[in-house]
PDB file of C-alpha atoms and ligand atoms in Angstrom:
ATOM      1  CA  LEU A   1       2.844 115.966   0.968  1.00 98.00           C
ATOM      2  CA  PRO A   2       0.194 116.471  -1.280  1.00 98.00           C
ATOM      3  CA  ILE A   3       0.722 115.599  -4.410  1.00 98.00           C
ATOM      4  CA  PHE A   4      -1.883 116.662  -7.336  1.00 98.00           C
ATOM      5  CA  VAL A   5      -2.895 114.508 -10.154  1.00 98.00           C
ATOM      6  CA  ARG A   6      -4.498 114.877 -13.462  1.00 97.00           C
ATOM      7  CA  GLU A   7      -6.218 113.382 -16.940  1.00 95.00           C
ATOM      8  CA  GLY A   8      -3.864 113.082 -19.899  1.00 96.00           C
ATOM      9  CA  SER A   9      -0.572 111.295 -20.305  1.00 97.00           C
ATOM     10  CA  LYS A  10       3.152 111.996 -20.359  1.00 98.00           C
ATOM     11  CA  ILE A  11       2.491 115.722 -18.096  1.00 98.00           C
ATOM     12  CA  ILE A  12       3.734 117.315 -15.458  1.00 98.00           C
ATOM     13  CA  GLU A  13       2.031 120.628 -15.094  1.00 97.00           C
ATOM     14  CA  PRO A  14       3.235 124.225 -12.939  1.00 97.00           C
ATOM     15  CA  ILE A  15       1.277 125.391 -11.236  1.00 96.00           C
ATOM     16  CA  LYS A  16       1.332 128.546 -11.085  1.00 94.00           C
ATOM     17  CA  SER A  17      -0.228 130.207  -7.949  1.00 95.00           C
ATOM     18  CA  MET A  18       2.253 127.628  -5.940  1.00 97.00           C
ATOM     19  CA  PRO A  19       5.468 128.245  -7.120  1.00 96.00           C
ATOM     20  CA  GLY A  20       7.561 124.685  -7.376  1.00 96.00           C
ATOM     21  CA  VAL A  21       4.254 122.273  -6.901  1.00 98.00           C
ATOM     22  CA  ASN A  22       2.747 120.311 -10.232  1.00 98.00           C
ATOM     23  CA  ARG A  23       0.358 118.295 -11.538  1.00 97.00           C
ATOM     24  CA  TYR A  24       1.218 115.326 -12.768  1.00 98.00           C
ATOM     25  CA  SER A  25      -0.428 112.616 -15.012  1.00 98.00           C
ATOM     26  CA  VAL A  26      -1.049 109.365 -13.595  1.00 98.00           C
ATOM     27  CA  ASP A  27       1.726 107.552 -15.633  1.00 97.00           C
ATOM     28  CA  LYS A  28       4.418 110.238 -14.437  1.00 98.00           C
ATOM     29  CA  LEU A  29       3.499 110.114 -10.774  1.00 98.00           C
ATOM     30  CA  SER A  30       6.736 107.869 -10.512  1.00 98.00           C
ATOM     31  CA  VAL A  31       8.468 111.002 -10.341  1.00 98.00           C
ATOM     32  CA  ILE A  32       7.645 112.410  -7.439  1.00 98.00           C
ATOM     33  CA  LEU A  33       7.207 109.136  -5.587  1.00 98.00           C
ATOM     34  CA  ASP A  34      10.790 108.701  -5.912  1.00 97.00           C
ATOM     35  CA  LYS A  35      10.977 111.506  -4.077  1.00 96.00           C
ATOM     36  CA  VAL A  36       9.000 110.583  -1.503  1.00 96.00           C
ATOM     37  CA  LYS A  37      10.747 107.162  -0.991  1.00 96.00           C
ATOM     38  CA  LYS A  38      14.023 108.671  -0.840  1.00 95.00           C
ATOM     39  CA  TYR A  39      13.267 111.127   1.935  1.00 93.00           C
ATOM     40  CA  LYS A  40      11.573 108.174   3.476  1.00 93.00           C
ATOM     41  CA  ILE A  41       8.237 110.734   3.691  1.00 95.00           C
ATOM     42  CA  PRO A  42       5.711 108.207   5.467  1.00 96.00           C
ATOM     43  CA  MET A  43       2.557 109.510   3.736  1.00 97.00           C
ATOM     44  CA  VAL A  44       1.261 110.785   0.520  1.00 98.00           C
ATOM     45  CA  ALA A  45      -2.526 113.346   0.007  1.00 98.00           C
ATOM     46  CA  ILE A  46      -3.780 112.540  -3.257  1.00 98.00           C
ATOM     47  CA  PHE A  47      -6.040 115.233  -4.600  1.00 97.00           C
ATOM     48  CA  PRO A  48      -7.414 115.029  -8.191  1.00 96.00           C
ATOM     49  CA  TYR A  49      -7.544 118.136 -10.927  1.00 96.00           C
ATOM     50  CA  ILE A  50     -10.447 116.902 -13.326  1.00 95.00           C
ATOM     51  CA  SER A  51     -11.960 118.508 -16.488  1.00 93.00           C
ATOM     52  CA  SER A  52     -14.596 120.297 -16.205  1.00 93.00           C
ATOM     53  CA  LYS A  53     -16.722 118.052 -18.439  1.00 95.00           C
ATOM     54  CA  LYS A  54     -16.655 115.501 -15.963  1.00 96.00           C
ATOM     55  CA  LYS A  55     -17.859 118.215 -13.112  1.00 96.00           C
ATOM     56  CA  ASN A  56     -21.586 118.647 -12.014  1.00 95.00           C
ATOM     57  CA  ILE A  57     -24.021 120.016  -9.217  1.00 94.00           C
ATOM     58  CA  TYR A  58     -23.678 116.125  -7.504  1.00 95.00           C
ATOM     59  CA  GLY A  59     -19.813 115.700  -8.119  1.00 96.00           C
ATOM     60  CA  THR A  60     -20.604 111.988  -9.068  1.00 97.00           C
ATOM     61  CA  GLU A  61     -17.459 111.530 -10.415  1.00 98.00           C
ATOM     62  CA  ALA A  62     -16.155 111.356  -7.195  1.00 98.00           C
ATOM     63  CA  LEU A  63     -18.029 107.477  -7.230  1.00 98.00           C
ATOM     64  CA  ASN A  64     -16.329 106.577 -10.445  1.00 98.00           C
ATOM     65  CA  ARG A  65     -14.640 103.545 -10.117  1.00 98.00           C
ATOM     66  CA  ASP A  66     -12.247 104.562 -12.607  1.00 97.00           C
ATOM     67  CA  ASN A  67     -11.866 107.778 -11.335  1.00 98.00           C
ATOM     68  CA  LEU A  68      -8.480 110.221 -11.298  1.00 98.00           C
ATOM     69  CA  ILE A  69      -7.788 108.937  -7.379  1.00 98.00           C
ATOM     70  CA  CYS A  70      -8.639 105.199  -7.839  1.00 98.00           C
ATOM     71  CA  LYS A  71      -6.224 104.821 -10.675  1.00 98.00           C
ATOM     72  CA  SER A  72      -3.187 106.395  -8.656  1.00 98.00           C
ATOM     73  CA  LEU A  73      -4.184 104.440  -5.197  1.00 98.00           C
ATOM     74  CA  LYS A  74      -3.467 101.072  -7.975  1.00 97.00           C
ATOM     75  CA  ILE A  75      -0.161 102.360  -8.999  1.00 97.00           C
ATOM     76  CA  ILE A  76       0.411 103.729  -5.742  1.00 97.00           C
ATOM     77  CA  LYS A  77      -0.114 100.981  -3.940  1.00 97.00           C
ATOM     78  CA  LYS A  78       1.240  98.590  -6.852  1.00 97.00           C
ATOM     79  CA  LYS A  79       4.304 100.044  -6.898  1.00 98.00           C
ATOM     80  CA  TYR A  80       5.349 102.054  -3.363  1.00 98.00           C
ATOM     81  CA  PRO A  81       3.487  99.715  -1.237  1.00 96.00           C
ATOM     82  CA  ASN A  82       5.708 101.537   1.669  1.00 96.00           C
ATOM     83  CA  ILE A  83       4.102 104.679   1.012  1.00 98.00           C
ATOM     84  CA  GLY A  84       0.992 105.574   3.404  1.00 98.00           C
ATOM     85  CA  VAL A  85      -1.635 107.549   1.066  1.00 98.00           C
ATOM     86  CA  MET A  86      -4.737 109.229   2.477  1.00 98.00           C
ATOM     87  CA  CYS A  87      -7.199 110.871   0.040  1.00 98.00           C
ATOM     88  CA  ASP A  88      -9.535 113.898   0.586  1.00 97.00           C
ATOM     89  CA  VAL A  89     -13.230 112.855   1.205  1.00 98.00           C
ATOM     90  CA  ALA A  90     -15.436 115.694  -0.336  1.00 97.00           C
ATOM     91  CA  LEU A  91     -17.006 116.713  -3.313  1.00 97.00           C
ATOM     92  CA  ASP A  92     -15.026 119.986  -4.893  1.00 94.00           C
ATOM     93  CA  PRO A  93     -12.682 118.635  -7.301  1.00 95.00           C
ATOM     94  CA  TYR A  94     -15.417 117.095  -8.907  1.00 96.00           C
ATOM     95  CA  THR A  95     -18.210 119.969  -8.018  1.00 96.00           C
ATOM     96  CA  SER A  96     -19.220 122.233 -11.598  1.00 95.00           C
ATOM     97  CA  HIS A  97     -19.777 124.983  -8.215  1.00 94.00           C
ATOM     98  CA  GLY A  98     -16.625 124.559  -5.923  1.00 93.00           C
ATOM     99  CA  HIS A  99     -18.384 123.046  -2.653  1.00 95.00           C
ATOM    100  CA  ASP A 100     -17.613 119.809  -1.142  1.00 95.00           C
ATOM    101  CA  GLY A 101     -21.078 118.988  -0.703  1.00 96.00           C
ATOM    102  CA  ILE A 102     -24.610 118.728  -1.979  1.00 96.00           C
ATOM    103  CA  LEU A 103     -26.119 122.322  -2.486  1.00 94.00           C
ATOM    104  CA  ILE A 104     -29.832 122.080  -1.734  1.00 93.00           C
ATOM    105  CA  ASP A 105     -31.705 125.386  -1.985  1.00 90.00           C
ATOM    106  CA  ASN A 106     -28.311 127.219  -1.626  1.00 89.00           C
ATOM    107  CA  LYS A 107     -26.912 125.833   1.105  1.00 91.00           C
ATOM    108  CA  ILE A 108     -25.355 122.102   1.271  1.00 94.00           C
ATOM    109  CA  ASP A 109     -27.221 119.784   2.890  1.00 96.00           C
ATOM    110  CA  ASN A 110     -25.218 117.647   5.258  1.00 96.00           C
ATOM    111  CA  ASP A 111     -27.508 114.700   5.310  1.00 97.00           C
ATOM    112  CA  GLU A 112     -27.477 114.264   1.492  1.00 96.00           C
ATOM    113  CA  THR A 113     -23.955 114.873   0.743  1.00 97.00           C
ATOM    114  CA  ILE A 114     -23.181 112.175   3.860  1.00 97.00           C
ATOM    115  CA  LYS A 115     -24.631 109.853   1.876  1.00 97.00           C
ATOM    116  CA  ILE A 116     -22.493 110.301  -0.567  1.00 98.00           C
ATOM    117  CA  LEU A 117     -19.241 110.915   1.045  1.00 98.00           C
ATOM    118  CA  ILE A 118     -19.524 107.291   2.558  1.00 98.00           C
ATOM    119  CA  LYS A 119     -19.974 105.511  -0.810  1.00 98.00           C
ATOM    120  CA  GLN A 120     -16.567 107.985  -1.954  1.00 98.00           C
ATOM    121  CA  ALA A 121     -14.331 106.411   1.594  1.00 98.00           C
ATOM    122  CA  LEU A 122     -15.611 102.777   0.768  1.00 98.00           C
ATOM    123  CA  LEU A 123     -14.634 102.985  -2.748  1.00 98.00           C
ATOM    124  CA  GLN A 124     -11.423 104.834  -1.504  1.00 98.00           C
ATOM    125  CA  ALA A 125     -10.732 101.715   0.700  1.00 98.00           C
ATOM    126  CA  GLU A 126     -11.154  99.242  -1.498  1.00 98.00           C
ATOM    127  CA  MET A 127      -9.394 100.571  -3.672  1.00 98.00           C
ATOM    128  CA  GLY A 128      -6.468 100.504  -1.428  1.00 98.00           C
ATOM    129  CA  CYS A 129      -6.239 103.582   0.766  1.00 98.00           C
ATOM    130  CA  ASP A 130      -4.381 103.294   3.806  1.00 98.00           C
ATOM    131  CA  VAL A 131      -5.885 107.084   5.881  1.00 98.00           C
ATOM    132  CA  VAL A 132      -9.196 108.166   4.645  1.00 98.00           C
ATOM    133  CA  ALA A 133      -9.966 111.669   5.272  1.00 98.00           C
ATOM    134  CA  PRO A 134     -12.855 113.937   5.363  1.00 97.00           C
ATOM    135  CA  SER A 135     -12.618 116.870   5.122  1.00 96.00           C
ATOM    136  CA  ASP A 136     -15.881 118.099   4.128  1.00 95.00           C
ATOM    137  CA  MET A 137     -16.829 119.260   7.337  1.00 94.00           C
ATOM    138  CA  MET A 138     -20.636 117.641   7.313  1.00 95.00           C
ATOM    139  CA  ASP A 139     -21.464 117.282  11.161  1.00 95.00           C
ATOM    140  CA  GLY A 140     -21.871 112.624  12.255  1.00 96.00           C
ATOM    141  CA  ARG A 141     -19.368 111.836   8.664  1.00 97.00           C
ATOM    142  CA  ILE A 142     -17.167 110.237  10.609  1.00 98.00           C
ATOM    143  CA  GLY A 143     -19.418 107.718  13.205  1.00 98.00           C
ATOM    144  CA  LYS A 144     -21.559 107.101   9.977  1.00 98.00           C
ATOM    145  CA  ILE A 145     -18.147 106.430   7.275  1.00 98.00           C
ATOM    146  CA  ARG A 146     -16.785 104.074  10.050  1.00 98.00           C
ATOM    147  CA  LYS A 147     -19.629 102.082  10.522  1.00 98.00           C
ATOM    148  CA  SER A 148     -19.722 101.210   6.697  1.00 98.00           C
ATOM    149  CA  LEU A 149     -15.779 100.757   6.356  1.00 98.00           C
ATOM    150  CA  ASP A 150     -16.262  98.367   9.536  1.00 98.00           C
ATOM    151  CA  LYS A 151     -19.295  96.217   7.448  1.00 98.00           C
ATOM    152  CA  ASN A 152     -17.281  96.448   4.555  1.00 98.00           C
ATOM    153  CA  GLY A 153     -14.247  94.384   5.911  1.00 98.00           C
ATOM    154  CA  TYR A 154     -12.257  97.683   5.843  1.00 98.00           C
ATOM    155  CA  GLN A 155     -11.488  97.560   9.988  1.00 98.00           C
ATOM    156  CA  MET A 156      -7.767  98.152   9.275  1.00 97.00           C
ATOM    157  CA  THR A 157      -8.455 101.622   7.306  1.00 98.00           C
ATOM    158  CA  GLN A 158      -7.917 104.538   9.470  1.00 98.00           C
ATOM    159  CA  ILE A 159      -9.817 107.975   9.574  1.00 98.00           C
ATOM    160  CA  LEU A 160      -7.987 110.664   9.510  1.00 98.00           C
ATOM    161  CA  SER A 161     -10.937 113.495  10.708  1.00 97.00           C
ATOM    162  CA  TYR A 162     -10.251 117.275   9.960  1.00 96.00           C
ATOM    163  CA  ALA A 163     -11.968 118.055  12.895  1.00 95.00           C
ATOM    164  CA  VAL A 164     -10.868 121.351  12.708  1.00 96.00           C
ATOM    165  CA  LYS A 165     -11.266 123.437   9.676  1.00 96.00           C
ATOM    166  CA  TYR A 166     -11.575 126.635   9.352  1.00 96.00           C
ATOM    167  CA  ALA A 167     -12.994 128.790   6.512  1.00 94.00           C
ATOM    168  CA  SER A 168      -9.631 130.453   5.896  1.00 95.00           C
ATOM    169  CA  SER A 169      -8.584 132.235   3.056  1.00 95.00           C
ATOM    170  CA  PHE A 170      -4.986 130.860   2.790  1.00 97.00           C
ATOM    171  CA  TYR A 171      -7.010 127.889   0.682  1.00 95.00           C
ATOM    172  CA  GLY A 172      -6.347 129.930  -2.240  1.00 94.00           C
ATOM    173  CA  PRO A 173      -3.928 128.306  -4.435  1.00 96.00           C
ATOM    174  CA  PHE A 174      -5.353 125.225  -3.584  1.00 93.00           C
ATOM    175  CA  ARG A 175      -8.773 125.926  -5.244  1.00 90.00           C
ATOM    176  CA  ASP A 176      -6.640 126.817  -8.033  1.00 90.00           C
ATOM    177  CA  ALA A 177      -4.580 123.678  -7.865  1.00 92.00           C
ATOM    178  CA  VAL A 178      -8.004 121.436  -8.028  1.00 88.00           C
ATOM    179  CA  GLY A 179      -9.510 123.607 -10.554  1.00 86.00           C
ATOM    180  CA  SER A 180     -12.459 124.955  -8.016  1.00 84.00           C
ATOM    181  CA  LYS A 181     -11.512 128.213  -7.717  1.00 82.00           C
ATOM    182  CA  GLY A 182     -13.627 130.176 -10.810  1.00 83.00           C
ATOM    183  CA  LEU A 183     -16.744 127.618  -9.978  1.00 89.00           C
ATOM    184  CA  LEU A 184     -16.857 128.669  -6.329  1.00 88.00           C
ATOM    185  CA  LYS A 185     -20.432 130.864  -5.690  1.00 82.00           C
ATOM    186  CA  ASN A 186     -20.313 132.517  -2.006  1.00 84.00           C
ATOM    187  CA  ASN A 187     -18.245 131.064   0.745  1.00 89.00           C
ATOM    188  CA  LYS A 188     -17.389 127.850   2.331  1.00 92.00           C
ATOM    189  CA  LYS A 189     -18.829 129.246   5.864  1.00 92.00           C
ATOM    190  CA  ASN A 190     -21.985 127.191   5.995  1.00 90.00           C
ATOM    191  CA  TYR A 191     -19.930 124.311   6.982  1.00 94.00           C
ATOM    192  CA  GLN A 192     -16.649 124.864   7.595  1.00 94.00           C
ATOM    193  CA  MET A 193     -15.660 127.073  11.068  1.00 94.00           C
ATOM    194  CA  ASP A 194     -15.930 130.697  12.038  1.00 96.00           C
ATOM    195  CA  PHE A 195     -12.066 131.584  12.738  1.00 97.00           C
ATOM    196  CA  LYS A 196     -13.437 133.928  15.602  1.00 97.00           C
ATOM    197  CA  ASN A 197     -13.892 130.572  17.821  1.00 96.00           C
ATOM    198  CA  LYS A 198     -11.210 128.540  19.968  1.00 96.00           C
ATOM    199  CA  ASP A 199     -13.962 126.553  22.104  1.00 96.00           C
ATOM    200  CA  GLU A 200     -15.981 124.982  19.084  1.00 96.00           C
ATOM    201  CA  ALA A 201     -12.476 123.640  17.740  1.00 96.00           C
ATOM    202  CA  LEU A 202     -12.819 121.248  21.012  1.00 97.00           C
ATOM    203  CA  ARG A 203     -15.735 120.563  20.783  1.00 96.00           C
ATOM    204  CA  GLU A 204     -15.792 119.662  16.565  1.00 96.00           C
ATOM    205  CA  VAL A 205     -12.795 117.303  18.058  1.00 97.00           C
ATOM    206  CA  SER A 206     -14.437 115.202  21.033  1.00 97.00           C
ATOM    207  CA  LEU A 207     -17.563 114.771  18.864  1.00 97.00           C
ATOM    208  CA  ASP A 208     -15.356 113.020  15.874  1.00 97.00           C
ATOM    209  CA  ILE A 209     -13.083 111.016  18.478  1.00 97.00           C
ATOM    210  CA  LYS A 210     -16.387 110.030  19.810  1.00 97.00           C
ATOM    211  CA  GLU A 211     -17.443 108.683  16.424  1.00 98.00           C
ATOM    212  CA  GLY A 212     -13.830 106.595  15.786  1.00 97.00           C
ATOM    213  CA  ALA A 213     -11.534 109.064  14.084  1.00 98.00           C
ATOM    214  CA  ASP A 214      -8.431 108.000  14.514  1.00 98.00           C
ATOM    215  CA  ILE A 215      -6.282 111.322  14.007  1.00 98.00           C
ATOM    216  CA  VAL A 216      -7.324 114.669  14.146  1.00 98.00           C
ATOM    217  CA  MET A 217      -6.344 117.416  11.203  1.00 97.00           C
ATOM    218  CA  ILE A 218      -6.044 120.780  12.440  1.00 97.00           C
ATOM    219  CA  LYS A 219      -6.395 123.227   9.266  1.00 97.00           C
ATOM    220  CA  PRO A 220      -4.971 126.037   8.358  1.00 98.00           C
ATOM    221  CA  GLY A 221      -1.664 125.395  10.159  1.00 97.00           C
ATOM    222  CA  LEU A 222       1.096 128.757  11.373  1.00 97.00           C
ATOM    223  CA  PRO A 223      -1.972 130.781  12.627  1.00 97.00           C
ATOM    224  CA  TYR A 224      -3.835 128.815  14.170  1.00 98.00           C
ATOM    225  CA  LEU A 225      -1.181 127.381  16.139  1.00 98.00           C
ATOM    226  CA  ASP A 226      -3.299 127.726  19.513  1.00 98.00           C
ATOM    227  CA  ILE A 227      -5.431 125.259  18.608  1.00 98.00           C
ATOM    228  CA  ILE A 228      -2.642 122.598  18.307  1.00 98.00           C
ATOM    229  CA  ARG A 229      -1.721 123.031  21.394  1.00 98.00           C
ATOM    230  CA  SER A 230      -4.973 123.139  23.033  1.00 97.00           C
ATOM    231  CA  VAL A 231      -6.277 120.576  21.461  1.00 97.00           C
ATOM    232  CA  LYS A 232      -3.265 118.104  22.249  1.00 97.00           C
ATOM    233  CA  GLU A 233      -3.893 119.596  25.328  1.00 97.00           C
ATOM    234  CA  ASN A 234      -7.060 118.582  25.907  1.00 97.00           C
ATOM    235  CA  PHE A 235      -7.374 115.122  23.615  1.00 97.00           C
ATOM    236  CA  LYS A 236      -5.056 111.853  23.598  1.00 94.00           C
ATOM    237  CA  ILE A 237      -4.895 111.448  19.660  1.00 97.00           C
ATOM    238  CA  PRO A 238      -2.882 111.842  17.304  1.00 97.00           C
ATOM    239  CA  VAL A 239      -2.988 115.386  15.758  1.00 98.00           C
ATOM    240  CA  MET A 240      -2.387 116.071  12.199  1.00 98.00           C
ATOM    241  CA  ALA A 241      -1.535 120.100  11.243  1.00 98.00           C
ATOM    242  CA  TYR A 242      -1.600 121.120   7.817  1.00 98.00           C
ATOM    243  CA  GLN A 243       0.530 123.977   6.488  1.00 98.00           C
ATOM    244  CA  VAL A 244      -2.096 125.476   3.614  1.00 98.00           C
ATOM    245  CA  SER A 245      -1.598 126.075  -0.004  1.00 98.00           C
ATOM    246  CA  GLY A 246      -1.683 129.952   1.155  1.00 98.00           C
ATOM    247  CA  GLU A 247       0.810 129.644   3.620  1.00 98.00           C
ATOM    248  CA  TYR A 248       3.209 127.612   1.688  1.00 98.00           C
ATOM    249  CA  SER A 249       2.524 130.235  -1.632  1.00 98.00           C
ATOM    250  CA  LEU A 250       3.575 133.293   0.827  1.00 98.00           C
ATOM    251  CA  LEU A 251       6.530 131.545   2.265  1.00 97.00           C
ATOM    252  CA  CYS A 252       7.406 130.290  -1.694  1.00 96.00           C
ATOM    253  CA  ASN A 253       6.994 134.318  -2.882  1.00 97.00           C
ATOM    254  CA  ALA A 254       8.611 136.036  -0.372  1.00 98.00           C
ATOM    255  CA  ILE A 255      12.199 133.589  -0.482  1.00 96.00           C
ATOM    256  CA  ASN A 256      12.008 133.564  -4.152  1.00 96.00           C
ATOM    257  CA  LYS A 257      11.916 137.484  -3.934  1.00 97.00           C
ATOM    258  CA  ASP A 258      14.676 137.345  -1.457  1.00 98.00           C
ATOM    259  CA  LEU A 259      12.787 139.046   0.880  1.00 98.00           C
ATOM    260  CA  ILE A 260      13.266 136.217   3.419  1.00 97.00           C
ATOM    261  CA  THR A 261      15.854 133.387   3.656  1.00 95.00           C
ATOM    262  CA  LYS A 262      14.586 129.695   2.856  1.00 93.00           C
ATOM    263  CA  ASN A 263      15.339 128.673   6.746  1.00 94.00           C
ATOM    264  CA  ALA A 264      12.095 130.492   7.215  1.00 96.00           C
ATOM    265  CA  VAL A 265      10.527 127.385   6.181  1.00 96.00           C
ATOM    266  CA  ILE A 266      11.871 125.052   8.996  1.00 95.00           C
ATOM    267  CA  GLU A 267      11.604 127.855  11.293  1.00 96.00           C
ATOM    268  CA  SER A 268       7.525 127.049  10.342  1.00 97.00           C
ATOM    269  CA  LEU A 269       7.325 123.863  10.625  1.00 96.00           C
ATOM    270  CA  ILE A 270       9.213 123.823  13.955  1.00 96.00           C
ATOM    271  CA  ALA A 271       6.777 126.368  15.159  1.00 97.00           C
ATOM    272  CA  PHE A 272       4.050 122.906  14.301  1.00 97.00           C
ATOM    273  CA  LYS A 273       6.429 120.937  16.417  1.00 96.00           C
ATOM    274  CA  ARG A 274       6.815 123.202  19.179  1.00 97.00           C
ATOM    275  CA  ALA A 275       2.843 123.723  19.204  1.00 98.00           C
ATOM    276  CA  GLY A 276       2.292 119.738  19.685  1.00 97.00           C
ATOM    277  CA  ALA A 277       1.826 118.565  15.573  1.00 97.00           C
ATOM    278  CA  ASN A 278       2.436 114.878  15.784  1.00 97.00           C
ATOM    279  CA  ALA A 279       2.561 115.418  12.058  1.00 97.00           C
ATOM    280  CA  ILE A 280       2.491 117.925   9.567  1.00 97.00           C
ATOM    281  CA  VAL A 281       1.134 118.134   5.827  1.00 98.00           C
ATOM    282  CA  SER A 282       3.495 119.994   3.944  1.00 98.00           C
ATOM    283  CA  TYR A 283       4.169 121.181  -0.042  1.00 98.00           C
ATOM    284  CA  TYR A 284       7.917 121.260   1.178  1.00 97.00           C
ATOM    285  CA  ALA A 285       7.856 118.055   2.281  1.00 97.00           C
ATOM    286  CA  ASP A 286       9.837 116.673  -1.032  1.00 96.00           C
ATOM    287  CA  ARG A 287      12.140 119.780  -0.588  1.00 93.00           C
ATOM    288  CA  ILE A 288      12.940 119.726   3.291  1.00 90.00           C
ATOM    289  CA  ASP A 289      15.701 117.725   2.541  1.00 84.00           C
ATOM    290  CA  LYS A 290      17.597 120.457   0.327  1.00 80.00           C
ATOM    291  CA  ILE A 291      17.047 123.010   2.726  1.00 78.00           C
ATOM    292  CA  LEU A 292      18.141 121.466   5.660  1.00 74.00           C
ATOM    293  CA  LYS A 293      21.577 120.261   3.806  1.00 69.00           C
TER     294      LYS A 293
HETATM  295  C1  PBG B   1     -11.358 120.776   0.351  1.00 75.35           C
HETATM  296  C2  PBG B   1     -10.070 120.923   0.891  1.00 75.35           C
HETATM  297  C3  PBG B   1      -9.615 122.045   0.925  1.00 75.35           C
HETATM  298  C4  PBG B   1      -7.850 121.762   0.937  1.00 75.35           C
HETATM  299  C5  PBG B   1      -7.673 120.313   1.380  1.00 75.35           C
HETATM  300  N1  PBG B   1      -9.269 120.514   1.194  1.00 75.35           N
HETATM  301  C6  PBG B   1     -10.099 123.558   0.618  1.00 75.35           C
HETATM  302  C7  PBG B   1     -11.371 124.001   0.775  1.00 75.35           C
HETATM  303  O1  PBG B   1     -11.567 123.812   1.935  1.00 75.35           O
HETATM  304  O2  PBG B   1     -11.111 125.170  -0.009  1.00 75.35           O
HETATM  305  C8  PBG B   1      -7.149 123.303   1.261  1.00 75.35           C
HETATM  306  C9  PBG B   1      -5.402 122.398   1.188  1.00 75.35           C
HETATM  307  C10 PBG B   1      -4.518 123.800   0.889  1.00 75.35           C
HETATM  308  O3  PBG B   1      -4.790 124.884   1.146  1.00 75.35           O
HETATM  309  O4  PBG B   1      -3.521 123.690   1.126  1.00 75.35           O
HETATM  310  N2  PBG B   1     -12.085 119.424   1.030  1.00 75.35           N
END
C-alpha cells in the first residue's frame, strides 16, 4: 500500500485526484497503519508531500536527517515493527522542477544524480527502511547503491529496482499527490522508458539484476501486462507490478459513477497475478478486503 505523508499535525487530507486516498501527517499515520496491520498487508511504500518552500533545484531536503520520510520511518519501525517499509529513491518530491534528478543544461544528469541517490538510500536504510526502491531510472545506480549499503553495514537492506518504468501519462494523479505536478517542466522521457519499446525492458532488468537488485518493479501495471509476463519468463527474480495512480483514479471514478461495478478492481488485480506478478502495489490494498466480502 502506498501512503502519502505530509507536514503538520492532526491532518488527514483527501487527495482530490485520487478519491479515497489521503495525505497523513506523521502523528496520524496510525489511522492507516492499523488497517495495514489488520489486513496483513506485508509492506507500505511511503511518499512525502512537502511544502514548496523546502524544494530547490538540488532536492536537498531528500538528505535532511529529519525529513518527513525519516520521521515516518522511525515511527513505523518503532510502533509497527512487522510492517515492511519501502521508500522511493528519487528526488522528484523534493526538487523545484519536479524531476527525479539534477538538471544540468536542461537535461537530467545521470551521474550527478546518482551521487545524491546513494546518500538518500543510505539515509533511508539508517532510519530503518527495509527495502530501498530507486524509482529514478538513472543508469548504473543499483550497483552503486548496493556497494554503499554493504560498505556501511546495511547488507540486509533490500533493493527493489524500478527497472522497467515507462514515461507514462498514467502517473498524473501521483504527481498531484506529491505536489510536483504544477512544477514539472517538459517530461521525463530523457530517463524513463519509451512505451513503444519492449526488448528494452529485458535489457534494463538484466542490468539491474547484475548490479544486485533483489526485486524488480514494472510500472505502470495493467497496460503493461505483456512486459510483466515477459520479464517473468526470462528471469528468475521476484517481479512486482505497480497499479499506478492513473489506473487507480480511472477505476475509482468509473465505479463512483456507476459505469462499472467494484468487481473490476479484483478483476484488474487478478490480471496482474495471471501475468506473473509476485507482488502488487495498489492504492486499493487497504480496501480489497471489503470488496471481496
Ligand atoms: C517518482 C515516482 C512516480 C511514481 C512513483 N514514484 C511518478 C513519476 O515518475 O513521475 C508514480 C506512482 C503512481 O503514479 O502511482 N519517482
